[in-house]
Short mmCIF file of C-alpha atoms in Angstrom, two decimals:
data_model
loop_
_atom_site.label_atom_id
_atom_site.label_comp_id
_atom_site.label_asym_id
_atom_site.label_seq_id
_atom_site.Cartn_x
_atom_site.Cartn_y
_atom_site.Cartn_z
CA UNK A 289 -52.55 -124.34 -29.44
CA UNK A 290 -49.84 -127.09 -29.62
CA UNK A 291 -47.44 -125.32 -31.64
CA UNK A 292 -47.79 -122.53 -29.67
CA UNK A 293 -47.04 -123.46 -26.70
CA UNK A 294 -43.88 -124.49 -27.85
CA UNK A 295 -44.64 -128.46 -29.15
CA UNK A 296 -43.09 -129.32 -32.21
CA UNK A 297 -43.83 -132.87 -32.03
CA UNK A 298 -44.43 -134.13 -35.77
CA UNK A 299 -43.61 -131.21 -37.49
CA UNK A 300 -40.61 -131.36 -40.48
CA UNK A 301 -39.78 -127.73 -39.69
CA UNK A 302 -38.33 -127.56 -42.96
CA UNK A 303 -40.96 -128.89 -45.29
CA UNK A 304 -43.80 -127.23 -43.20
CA UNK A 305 -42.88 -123.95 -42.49
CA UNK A 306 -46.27 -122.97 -43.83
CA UNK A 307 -48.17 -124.78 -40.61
CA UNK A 308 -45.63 -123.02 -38.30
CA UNK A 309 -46.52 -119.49 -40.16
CA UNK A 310 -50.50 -120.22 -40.22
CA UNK A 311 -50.09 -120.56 -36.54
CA UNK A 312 -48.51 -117.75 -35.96
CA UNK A 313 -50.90 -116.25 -38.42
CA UNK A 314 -53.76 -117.41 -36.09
CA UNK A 315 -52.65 -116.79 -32.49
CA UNK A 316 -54.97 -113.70 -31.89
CA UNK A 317 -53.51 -113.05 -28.12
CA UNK A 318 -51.82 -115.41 -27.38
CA UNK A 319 -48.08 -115.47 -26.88
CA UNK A 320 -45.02 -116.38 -29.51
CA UNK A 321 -42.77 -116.83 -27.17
CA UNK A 322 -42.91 -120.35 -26.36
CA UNK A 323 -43.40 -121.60 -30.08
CA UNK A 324 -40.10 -119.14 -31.20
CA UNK A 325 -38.36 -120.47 -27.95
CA UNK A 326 -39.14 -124.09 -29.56
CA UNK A 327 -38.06 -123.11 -32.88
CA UNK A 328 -34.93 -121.16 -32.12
CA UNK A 329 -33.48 -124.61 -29.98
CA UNK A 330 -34.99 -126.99 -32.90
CA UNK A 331 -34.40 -125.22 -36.14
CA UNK A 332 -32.89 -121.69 -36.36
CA UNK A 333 -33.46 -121.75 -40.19
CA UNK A 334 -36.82 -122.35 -39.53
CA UNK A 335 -37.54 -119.65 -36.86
CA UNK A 336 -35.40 -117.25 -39.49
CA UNK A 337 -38.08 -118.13 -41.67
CA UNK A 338 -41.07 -117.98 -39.59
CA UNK A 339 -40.03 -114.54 -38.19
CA UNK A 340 -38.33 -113.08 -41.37
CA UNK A 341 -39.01 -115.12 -44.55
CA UNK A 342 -40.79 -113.59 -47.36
CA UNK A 343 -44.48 -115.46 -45.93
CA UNK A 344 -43.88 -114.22 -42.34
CA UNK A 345 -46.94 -112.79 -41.32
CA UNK A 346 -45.07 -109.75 -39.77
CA UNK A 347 -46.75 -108.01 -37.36
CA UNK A 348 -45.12 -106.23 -33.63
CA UNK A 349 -46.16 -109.35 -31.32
CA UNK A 350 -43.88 -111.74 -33.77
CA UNK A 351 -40.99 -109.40 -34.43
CA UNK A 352 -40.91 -108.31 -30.35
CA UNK A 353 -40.88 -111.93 -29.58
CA UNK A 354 -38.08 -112.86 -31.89
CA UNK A 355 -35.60 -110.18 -30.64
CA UNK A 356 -35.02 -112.54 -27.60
CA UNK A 357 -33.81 -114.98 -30.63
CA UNK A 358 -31.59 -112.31 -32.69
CA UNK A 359 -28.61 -114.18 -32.32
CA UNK A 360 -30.15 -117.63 -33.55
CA UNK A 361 -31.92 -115.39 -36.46
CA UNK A 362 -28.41 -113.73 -37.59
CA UNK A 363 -26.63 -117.04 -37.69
CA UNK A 364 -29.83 -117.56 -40.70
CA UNK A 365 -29.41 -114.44 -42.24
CA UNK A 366 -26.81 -111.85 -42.46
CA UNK A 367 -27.49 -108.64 -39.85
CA UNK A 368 -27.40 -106.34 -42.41
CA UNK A 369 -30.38 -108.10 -44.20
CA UNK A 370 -32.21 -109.20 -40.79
CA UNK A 371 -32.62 -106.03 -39.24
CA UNK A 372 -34.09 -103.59 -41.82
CA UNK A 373 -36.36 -107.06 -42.58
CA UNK A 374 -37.57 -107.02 -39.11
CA UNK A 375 -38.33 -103.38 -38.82
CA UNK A 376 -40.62 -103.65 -41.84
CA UNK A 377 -42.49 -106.68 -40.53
CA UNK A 378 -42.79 -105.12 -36.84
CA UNK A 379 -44.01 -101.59 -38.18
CA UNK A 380 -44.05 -98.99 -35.51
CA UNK A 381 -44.56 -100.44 -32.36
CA UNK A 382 -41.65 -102.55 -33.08
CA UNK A 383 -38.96 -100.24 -34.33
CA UNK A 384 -37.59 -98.92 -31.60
CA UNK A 385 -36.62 -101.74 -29.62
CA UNK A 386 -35.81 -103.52 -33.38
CA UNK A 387 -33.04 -100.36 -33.56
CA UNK A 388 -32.08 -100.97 -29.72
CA UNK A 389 -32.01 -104.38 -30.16
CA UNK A 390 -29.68 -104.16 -33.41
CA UNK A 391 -27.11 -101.13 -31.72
CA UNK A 392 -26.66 -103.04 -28.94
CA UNK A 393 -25.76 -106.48 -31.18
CA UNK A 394 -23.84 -104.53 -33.80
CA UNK A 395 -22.93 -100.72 -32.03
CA UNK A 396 -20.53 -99.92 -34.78
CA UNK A 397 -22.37 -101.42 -37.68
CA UNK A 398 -22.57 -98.19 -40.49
CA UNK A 399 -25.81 -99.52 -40.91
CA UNK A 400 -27.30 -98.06 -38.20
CA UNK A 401 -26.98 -94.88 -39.41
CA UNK A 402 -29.83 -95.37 -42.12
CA UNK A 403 -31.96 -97.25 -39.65
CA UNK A 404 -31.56 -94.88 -37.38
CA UNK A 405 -33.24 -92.24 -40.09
CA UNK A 406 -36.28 -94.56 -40.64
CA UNK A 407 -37.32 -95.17 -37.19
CA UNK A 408 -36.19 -92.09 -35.40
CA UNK A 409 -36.69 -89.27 -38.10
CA UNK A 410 -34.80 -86.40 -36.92
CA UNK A 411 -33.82 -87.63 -33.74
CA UNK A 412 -31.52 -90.14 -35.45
CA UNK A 413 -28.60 -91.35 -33.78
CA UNK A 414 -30.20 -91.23 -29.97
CA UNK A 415 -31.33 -95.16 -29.80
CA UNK A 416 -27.97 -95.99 -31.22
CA UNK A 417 -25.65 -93.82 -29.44
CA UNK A 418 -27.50 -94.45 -25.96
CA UNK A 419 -27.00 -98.36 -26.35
CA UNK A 420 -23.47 -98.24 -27.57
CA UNK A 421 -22.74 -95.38 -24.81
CA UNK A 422 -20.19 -97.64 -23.38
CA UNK A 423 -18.89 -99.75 -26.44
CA UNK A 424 -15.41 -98.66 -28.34
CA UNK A 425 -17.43 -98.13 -31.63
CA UNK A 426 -19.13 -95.48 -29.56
CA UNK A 427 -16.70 -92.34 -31.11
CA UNK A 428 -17.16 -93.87 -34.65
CA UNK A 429 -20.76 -93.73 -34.35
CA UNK A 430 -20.60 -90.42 -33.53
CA UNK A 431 -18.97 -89.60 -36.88
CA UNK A 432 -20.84 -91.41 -38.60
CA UNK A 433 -24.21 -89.60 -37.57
CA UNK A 434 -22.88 -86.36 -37.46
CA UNK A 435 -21.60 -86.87 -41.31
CA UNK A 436 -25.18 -88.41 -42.09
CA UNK A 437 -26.10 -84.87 -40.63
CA UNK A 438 -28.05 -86.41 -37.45
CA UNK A 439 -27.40 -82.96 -35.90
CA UNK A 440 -30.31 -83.45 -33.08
CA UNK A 441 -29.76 -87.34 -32.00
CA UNK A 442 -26.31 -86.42 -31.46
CA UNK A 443 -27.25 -83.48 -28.94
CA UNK A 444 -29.84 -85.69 -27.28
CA UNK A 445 -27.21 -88.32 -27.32
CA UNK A 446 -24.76 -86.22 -25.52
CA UNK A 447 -26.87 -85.22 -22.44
CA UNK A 448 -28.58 -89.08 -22.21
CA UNK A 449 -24.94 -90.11 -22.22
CA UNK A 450 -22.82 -87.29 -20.99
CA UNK A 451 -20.10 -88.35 -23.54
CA UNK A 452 -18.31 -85.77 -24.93
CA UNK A 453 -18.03 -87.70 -28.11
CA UNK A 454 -20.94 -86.73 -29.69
CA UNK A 455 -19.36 -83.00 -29.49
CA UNK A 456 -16.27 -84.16 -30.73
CA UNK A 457 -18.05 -85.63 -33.75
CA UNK A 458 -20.19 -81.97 -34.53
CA UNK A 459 -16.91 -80.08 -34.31
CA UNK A 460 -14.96 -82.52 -36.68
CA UNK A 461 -18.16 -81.94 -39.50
CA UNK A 462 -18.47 -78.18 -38.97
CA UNK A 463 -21.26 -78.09 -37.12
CA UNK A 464 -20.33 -75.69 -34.57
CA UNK A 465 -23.91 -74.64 -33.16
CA UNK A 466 -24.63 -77.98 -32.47
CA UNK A 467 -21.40 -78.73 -30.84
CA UNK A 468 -22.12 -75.82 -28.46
CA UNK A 469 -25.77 -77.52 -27.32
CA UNK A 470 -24.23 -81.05 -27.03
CA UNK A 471 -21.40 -79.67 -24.98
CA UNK A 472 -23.50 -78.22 -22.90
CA UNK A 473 -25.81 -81.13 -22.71
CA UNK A 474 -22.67 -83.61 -21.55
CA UNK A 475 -21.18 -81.21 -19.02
CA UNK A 476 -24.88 -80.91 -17.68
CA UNK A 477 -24.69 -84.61 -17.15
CA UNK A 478 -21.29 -85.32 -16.50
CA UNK A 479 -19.26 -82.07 -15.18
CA UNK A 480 -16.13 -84.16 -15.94
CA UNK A 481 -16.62 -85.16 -18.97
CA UNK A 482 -13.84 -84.95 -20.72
CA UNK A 483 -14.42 -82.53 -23.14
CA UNK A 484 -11.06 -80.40 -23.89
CA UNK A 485 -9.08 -83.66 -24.97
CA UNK A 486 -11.64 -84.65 -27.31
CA UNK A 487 -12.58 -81.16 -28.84
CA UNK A 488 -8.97 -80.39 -28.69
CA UNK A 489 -8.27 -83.51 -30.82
CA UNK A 490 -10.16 -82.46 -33.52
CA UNK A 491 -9.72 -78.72 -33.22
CA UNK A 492 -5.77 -78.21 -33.11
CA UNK A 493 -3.00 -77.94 -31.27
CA UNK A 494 -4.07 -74.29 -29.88
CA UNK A 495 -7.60 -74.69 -28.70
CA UNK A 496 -7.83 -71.62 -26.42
CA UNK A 497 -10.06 -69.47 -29.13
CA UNK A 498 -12.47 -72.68 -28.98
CA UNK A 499 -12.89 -72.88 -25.09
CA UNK A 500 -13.31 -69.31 -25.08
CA UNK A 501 -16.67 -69.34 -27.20
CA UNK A 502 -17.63 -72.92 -25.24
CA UNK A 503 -17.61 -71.49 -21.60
CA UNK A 504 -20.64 -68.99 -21.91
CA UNK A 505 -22.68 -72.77 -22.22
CA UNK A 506 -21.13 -73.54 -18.97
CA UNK A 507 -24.37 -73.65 -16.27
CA UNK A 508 -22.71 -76.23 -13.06
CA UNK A 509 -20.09 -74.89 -11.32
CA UNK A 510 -18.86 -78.50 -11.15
CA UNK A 511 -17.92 -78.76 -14.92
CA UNK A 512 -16.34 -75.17 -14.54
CA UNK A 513 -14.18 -76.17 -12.35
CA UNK A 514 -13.51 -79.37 -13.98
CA UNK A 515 -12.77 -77.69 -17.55
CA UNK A 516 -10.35 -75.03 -15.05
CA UNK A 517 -8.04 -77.90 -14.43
CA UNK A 518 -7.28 -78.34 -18.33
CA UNK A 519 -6.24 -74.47 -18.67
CA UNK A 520 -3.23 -73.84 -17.24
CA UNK A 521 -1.78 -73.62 -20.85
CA UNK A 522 -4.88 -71.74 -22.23
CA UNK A 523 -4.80 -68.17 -20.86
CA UNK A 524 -8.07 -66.79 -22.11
CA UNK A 525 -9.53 -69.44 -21.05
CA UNK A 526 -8.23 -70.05 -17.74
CA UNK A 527 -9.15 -66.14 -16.79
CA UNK A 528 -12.71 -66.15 -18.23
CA UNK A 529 -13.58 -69.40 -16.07
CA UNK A 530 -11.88 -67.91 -13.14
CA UNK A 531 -14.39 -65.03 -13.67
CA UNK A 532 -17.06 -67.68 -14.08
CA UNK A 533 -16.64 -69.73 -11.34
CA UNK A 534 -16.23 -66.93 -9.39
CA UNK A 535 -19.76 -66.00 -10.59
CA UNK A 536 -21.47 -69.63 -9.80
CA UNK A 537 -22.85 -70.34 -6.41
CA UNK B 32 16.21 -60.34 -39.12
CA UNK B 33 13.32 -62.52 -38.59
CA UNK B 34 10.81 -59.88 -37.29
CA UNK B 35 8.99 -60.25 -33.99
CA UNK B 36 6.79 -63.13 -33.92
CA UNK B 37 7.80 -64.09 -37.52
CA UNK B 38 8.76 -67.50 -36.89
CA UNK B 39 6.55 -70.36 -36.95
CA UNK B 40 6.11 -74.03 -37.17
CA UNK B 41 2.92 -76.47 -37.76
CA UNK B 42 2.61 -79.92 -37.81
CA UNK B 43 -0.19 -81.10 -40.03
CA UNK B 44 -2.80 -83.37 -38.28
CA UNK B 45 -3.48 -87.37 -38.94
CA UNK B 46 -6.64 -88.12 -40.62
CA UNK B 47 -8.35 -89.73 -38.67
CA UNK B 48 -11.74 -89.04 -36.15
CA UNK B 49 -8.77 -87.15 -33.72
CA UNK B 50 -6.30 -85.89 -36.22
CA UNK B 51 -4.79 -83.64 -33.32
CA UNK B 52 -5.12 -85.84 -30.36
CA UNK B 53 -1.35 -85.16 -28.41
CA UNK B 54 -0.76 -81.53 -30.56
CA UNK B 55 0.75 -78.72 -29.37
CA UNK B 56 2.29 -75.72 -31.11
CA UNK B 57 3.73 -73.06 -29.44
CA UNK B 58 6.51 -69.91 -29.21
CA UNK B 59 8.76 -67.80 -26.65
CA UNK B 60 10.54 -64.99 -27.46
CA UNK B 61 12.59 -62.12 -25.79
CA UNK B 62 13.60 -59.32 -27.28
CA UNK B 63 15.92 -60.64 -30.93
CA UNK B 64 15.55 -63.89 -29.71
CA UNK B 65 12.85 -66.12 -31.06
CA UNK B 66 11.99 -69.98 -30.85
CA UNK B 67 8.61 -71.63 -31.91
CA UNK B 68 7.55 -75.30 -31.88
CA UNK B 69 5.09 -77.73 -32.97
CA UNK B 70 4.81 -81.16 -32.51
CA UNK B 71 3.12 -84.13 -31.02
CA UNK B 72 3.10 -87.20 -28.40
CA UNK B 73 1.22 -89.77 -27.96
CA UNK B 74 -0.99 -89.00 -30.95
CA UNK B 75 -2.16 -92.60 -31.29
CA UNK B 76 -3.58 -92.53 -27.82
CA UNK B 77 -7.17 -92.09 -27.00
CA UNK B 78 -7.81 -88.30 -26.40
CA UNK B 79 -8.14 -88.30 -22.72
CA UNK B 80 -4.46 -89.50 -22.53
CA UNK B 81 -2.54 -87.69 -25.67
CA UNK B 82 -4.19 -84.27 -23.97
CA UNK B 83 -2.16 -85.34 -21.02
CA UNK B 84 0.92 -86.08 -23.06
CA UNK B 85 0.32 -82.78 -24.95
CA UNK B 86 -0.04 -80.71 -21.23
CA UNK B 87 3.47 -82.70 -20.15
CA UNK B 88 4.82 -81.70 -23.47
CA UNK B 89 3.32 -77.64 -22.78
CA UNK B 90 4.77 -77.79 -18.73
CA UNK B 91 8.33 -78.67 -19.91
CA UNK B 92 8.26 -76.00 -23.15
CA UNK B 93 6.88 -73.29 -21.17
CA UNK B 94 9.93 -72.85 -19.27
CA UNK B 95 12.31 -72.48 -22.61
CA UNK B 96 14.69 -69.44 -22.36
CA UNK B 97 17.60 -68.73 -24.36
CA UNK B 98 20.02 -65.97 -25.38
CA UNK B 99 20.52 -66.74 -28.82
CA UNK B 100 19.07 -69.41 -31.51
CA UNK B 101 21.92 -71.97 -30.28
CA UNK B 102 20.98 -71.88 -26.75
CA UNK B 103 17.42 -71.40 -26.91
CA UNK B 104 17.29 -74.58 -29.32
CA UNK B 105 19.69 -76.31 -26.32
CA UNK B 106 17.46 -75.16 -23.44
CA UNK B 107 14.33 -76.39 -25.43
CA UNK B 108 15.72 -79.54 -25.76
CA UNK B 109 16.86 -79.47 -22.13
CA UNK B 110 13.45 -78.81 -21.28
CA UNK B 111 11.89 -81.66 -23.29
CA UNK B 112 14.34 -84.41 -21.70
CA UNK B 113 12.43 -83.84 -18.58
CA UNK B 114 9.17 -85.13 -19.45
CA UNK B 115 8.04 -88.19 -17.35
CA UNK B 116 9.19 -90.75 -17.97
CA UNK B 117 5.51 -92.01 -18.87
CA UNK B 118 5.68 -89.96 -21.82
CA UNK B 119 9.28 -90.88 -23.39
CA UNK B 120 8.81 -94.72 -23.21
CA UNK B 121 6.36 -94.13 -25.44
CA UNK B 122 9.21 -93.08 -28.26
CA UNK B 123 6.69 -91.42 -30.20
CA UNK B 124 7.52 -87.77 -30.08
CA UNK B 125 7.61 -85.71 -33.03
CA UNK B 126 8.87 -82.12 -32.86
CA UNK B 127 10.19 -79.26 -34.78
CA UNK B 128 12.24 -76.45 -33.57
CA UNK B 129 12.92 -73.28 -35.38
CA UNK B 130 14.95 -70.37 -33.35
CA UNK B 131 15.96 -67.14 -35.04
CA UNK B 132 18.36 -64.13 -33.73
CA UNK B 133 20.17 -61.49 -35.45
CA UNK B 134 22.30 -63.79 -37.25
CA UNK B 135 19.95 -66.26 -38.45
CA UNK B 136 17.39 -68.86 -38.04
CA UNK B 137 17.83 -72.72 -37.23
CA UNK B 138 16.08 -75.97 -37.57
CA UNK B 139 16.15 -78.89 -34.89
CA UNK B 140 13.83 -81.73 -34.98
CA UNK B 141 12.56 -85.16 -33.70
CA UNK B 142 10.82 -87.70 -35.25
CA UNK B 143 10.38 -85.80 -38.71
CA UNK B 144 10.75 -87.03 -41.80
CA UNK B 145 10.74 -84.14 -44.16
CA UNK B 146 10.43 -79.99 -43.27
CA UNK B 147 9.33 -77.18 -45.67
CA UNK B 148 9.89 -73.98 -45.53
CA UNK B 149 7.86 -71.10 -47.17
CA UNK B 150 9.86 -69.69 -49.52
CA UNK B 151 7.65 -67.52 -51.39
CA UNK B 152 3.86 -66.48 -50.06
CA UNK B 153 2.49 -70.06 -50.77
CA UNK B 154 5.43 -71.97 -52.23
CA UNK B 155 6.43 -74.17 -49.84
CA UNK B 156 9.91 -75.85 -50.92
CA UNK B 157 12.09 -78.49 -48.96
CA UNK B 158 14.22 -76.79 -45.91
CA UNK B 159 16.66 -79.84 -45.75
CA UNK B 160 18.11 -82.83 -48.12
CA UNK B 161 17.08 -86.23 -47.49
CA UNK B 162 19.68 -88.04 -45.21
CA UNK B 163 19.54 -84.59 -43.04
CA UNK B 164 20.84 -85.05 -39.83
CA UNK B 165 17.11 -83.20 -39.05
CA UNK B 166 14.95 -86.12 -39.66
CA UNK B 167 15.81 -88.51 -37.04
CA UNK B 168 13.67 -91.40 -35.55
CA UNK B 169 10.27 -90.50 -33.41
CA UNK B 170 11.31 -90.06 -29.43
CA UNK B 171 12.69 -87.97 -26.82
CA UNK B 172 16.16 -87.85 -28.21
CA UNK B 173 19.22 -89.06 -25.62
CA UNK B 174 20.92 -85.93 -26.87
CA UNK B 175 19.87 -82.88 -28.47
CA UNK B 176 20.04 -83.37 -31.97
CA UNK B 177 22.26 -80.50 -34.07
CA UNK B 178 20.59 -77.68 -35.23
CA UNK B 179 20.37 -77.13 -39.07
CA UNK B 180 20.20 -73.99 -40.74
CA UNK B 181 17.52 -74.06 -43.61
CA UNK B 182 18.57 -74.61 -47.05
CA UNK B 183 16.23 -71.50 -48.39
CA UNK B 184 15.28 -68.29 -46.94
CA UNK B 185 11.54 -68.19 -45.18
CA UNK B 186 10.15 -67.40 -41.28
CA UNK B 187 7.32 -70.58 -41.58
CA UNK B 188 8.24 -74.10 -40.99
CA UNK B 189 6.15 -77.14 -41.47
CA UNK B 190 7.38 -80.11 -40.13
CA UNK B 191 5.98 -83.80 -41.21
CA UNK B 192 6.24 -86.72 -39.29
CA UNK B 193 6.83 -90.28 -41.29
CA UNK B 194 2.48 -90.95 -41.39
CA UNK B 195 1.65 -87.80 -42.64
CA UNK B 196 1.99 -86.00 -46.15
CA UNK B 197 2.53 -82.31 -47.15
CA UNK B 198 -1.41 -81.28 -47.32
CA UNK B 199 -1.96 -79.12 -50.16
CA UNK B 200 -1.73 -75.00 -49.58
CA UNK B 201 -5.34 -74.53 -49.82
CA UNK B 202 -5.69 -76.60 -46.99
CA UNK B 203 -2.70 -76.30 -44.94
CA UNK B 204 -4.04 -74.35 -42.52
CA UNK B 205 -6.89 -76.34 -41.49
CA UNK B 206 -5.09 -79.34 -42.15
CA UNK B 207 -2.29 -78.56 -39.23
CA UNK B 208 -5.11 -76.68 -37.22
CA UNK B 209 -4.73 -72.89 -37.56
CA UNK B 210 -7.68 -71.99 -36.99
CA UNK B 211 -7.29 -68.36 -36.52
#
């Protein structure tokens, strides 16, 4: 239990990589984190090789472990090879914090967006939008689920969020439908979300038609009266929220 | 005679993931007098603030009057040099003007680099020569620039700022957000 606890007294990490693996091969229980703690400080090539090399013994307990490492393993190989590497060696138990792990690290890598299919099926896009929530890739993610078609992450990702981006993003690839449920998930959220200026910015310069068919979704008086302040140049708009609001306790 | 609501403008949008962040278009008219607009400001801001530039832009437009193309082209321009301040530092307003009466129809611009007008039901031809005193730099201008009649007959205006090419006329609607 030497190695694994972390002592890597007389081993050439290099030319031994094969005692470091059949220990990690053989630790049953017991923790990796001490022995990839060790490795990572030592030898990042070598804990790259341990954790991802093509005699890793894989498993969720290894790949777990080495996300605490991710930096030290991307300086070894590139992300865009490390990742989908380490979500076939963790398997399922691993992937989603492997996806979380890689959105927050690389929130507007395009990437992603294929990850996000293998590990979240059709919720894809809802690991990687909710950890980039707050980065400035966060709009081009959007886009780049909703044109991979990840119509459900982005709805899911609008009310964990209450970003109007994801919206934005449904609107700009014709998805109306889907724009109306993750509007309505954002503003249930966040009432002042700022929804007009981003669905405006993809609709047109007259978006008083849109807001029309939006406000029916409307359910907090809060975001009524927060989408009210945007409409005193959209008439339609402006009297059917009036009725609305009027409406709302 | 134009008729009623014949006069238009649109501004196509900038590809991009907010092709029509700072848009607006617009129109007024009273009786033979008609004057429509489209444009934008601050289109390279983040939504949140371009929607604000575009509302500015709406306030000061939605008080143009006029009693004839000259003065309602005058007035509009009026009307745009008292946008915050905010919004003309930025120097990055585009706009087209087109105002029609009895006697005719005019162009006025900002920031434009090249206006068509429909001649024929899809044709869209050039309504001014290069070196046009219409196409002038992006920004409030310190006076109203002078109006220019178009060089062919036609009611619908597109004006293009420097960024953005003529889109083709299967797509110009979407591609300067008509939706309707």
């Amino acid at each position: 239990m030497t190695l694994l606890s972390g002592d890597l007294t007389g081993v050439d990490l290099r030319a031994q990589t094969d005692v470091l693996i059949d220990a990690v091969r053989c630790a049953g229980d017991h923790p990796l984190g001490p022995l990839l703690d060790a490795l990572a400080e030592a030898d990042p090539l070598a804990l790259a090789e341990v954790v991802c090399g093509t005699r890793s013994p894989g498993g969720a307990a290894l790949v777990l472990a080495a996300l605490t490492h991710a930096e030290r393993i991307e300086g070894a190989l590139s992300p865009r090879g490390a990742w989908p590497r380490l979500l076939e060696l963790g398997g399922p138990e691993a992937a989603l914090p492997v996806l979380t792990t890689a959105a927050r690290r690389h929130p507007g890598a395009s990437w992603l967006v294929a990850l996000s299919r293998k590990v979240e099926g059709n919720k894809a896009g809802l690991a990687h939008l909710t950890a980039c929530a707050n980065h400035p890739a966060f709009a081009q993610a959007c886009r780049n689920h909703a044109e991979a078609g990840h119509v459900e992450g982005l709805v899911l990702a609008s009310g964990a969020t209450g970003r109007s981006e994801p919206a934005a993003a449904l609107l700009g690839v014709g998805k109306f439908d889907a724009m109306l449920r993750a509007a309505g998930a954002a503003l249930d959220t966040a009432p002042e979300s700022p929804l007009v200026a981003q669905l405006a910015a993809v609709w047109g310069p007259e978006p008083d038609d849109l807001f029309v068919r939006i406000l029916p979704i409307l359910r907090r008086k809060q975001a009524a009266e927060a989408l009210r302040s945007h409409c005193r140049h959209l008439p339609k708009s402006a009297r059917l929220l009036d009725l609305i609001i009027r409406g709302m306790v | 005679m134009p008729e009623p609501g014949a006069v238009a403008c649109v501004m196509p949008g900038t590809p991009g993931r907010w092709p029509f962040a700072g848009h607006v278009r617009g129109r007024w008219e009273a009786g033979p007098v008609q004057i429509a607009w489209a444009g934008r400001l601050a289109h390279s801001a983040l939504p949140d603030e371009a929607w604000e530039a575009a509302q500015a832009l709406r306030d000061v437009l939605a008080t143009v009057t006029g009693d004839g193309r000259f003065d309602v082209i005058a007035r509009a321009w009026a009307a745009v040099g008292t946008l915050p301040e905010r919004w003309k530092t930025r120097e990055d307003l585009c706009l087209l003007f087109a105002a029609a009466d009895p006697a005719g129809i005019l162009l006025s611009a900002a920031g434009v680099a090249n206006v068509y007008v429909e001649a024929t039901p899809g044709g869209w031809v050039a309504a001014a020569l290069s070196g046009s005193p219409l196409y002038t730099e992006p920004g409030v201008p310190e006076r109203a620039p002078v109006p220019q009649p178009s060089l062919r007959p036609g009611t619908r205006f597109i004006g293009l700022p420097r960024d953005v090419a003529l889109p083709k006329p299967k797509d110009l609607a979407l591609a300067c957000g008509v939706r309707s």
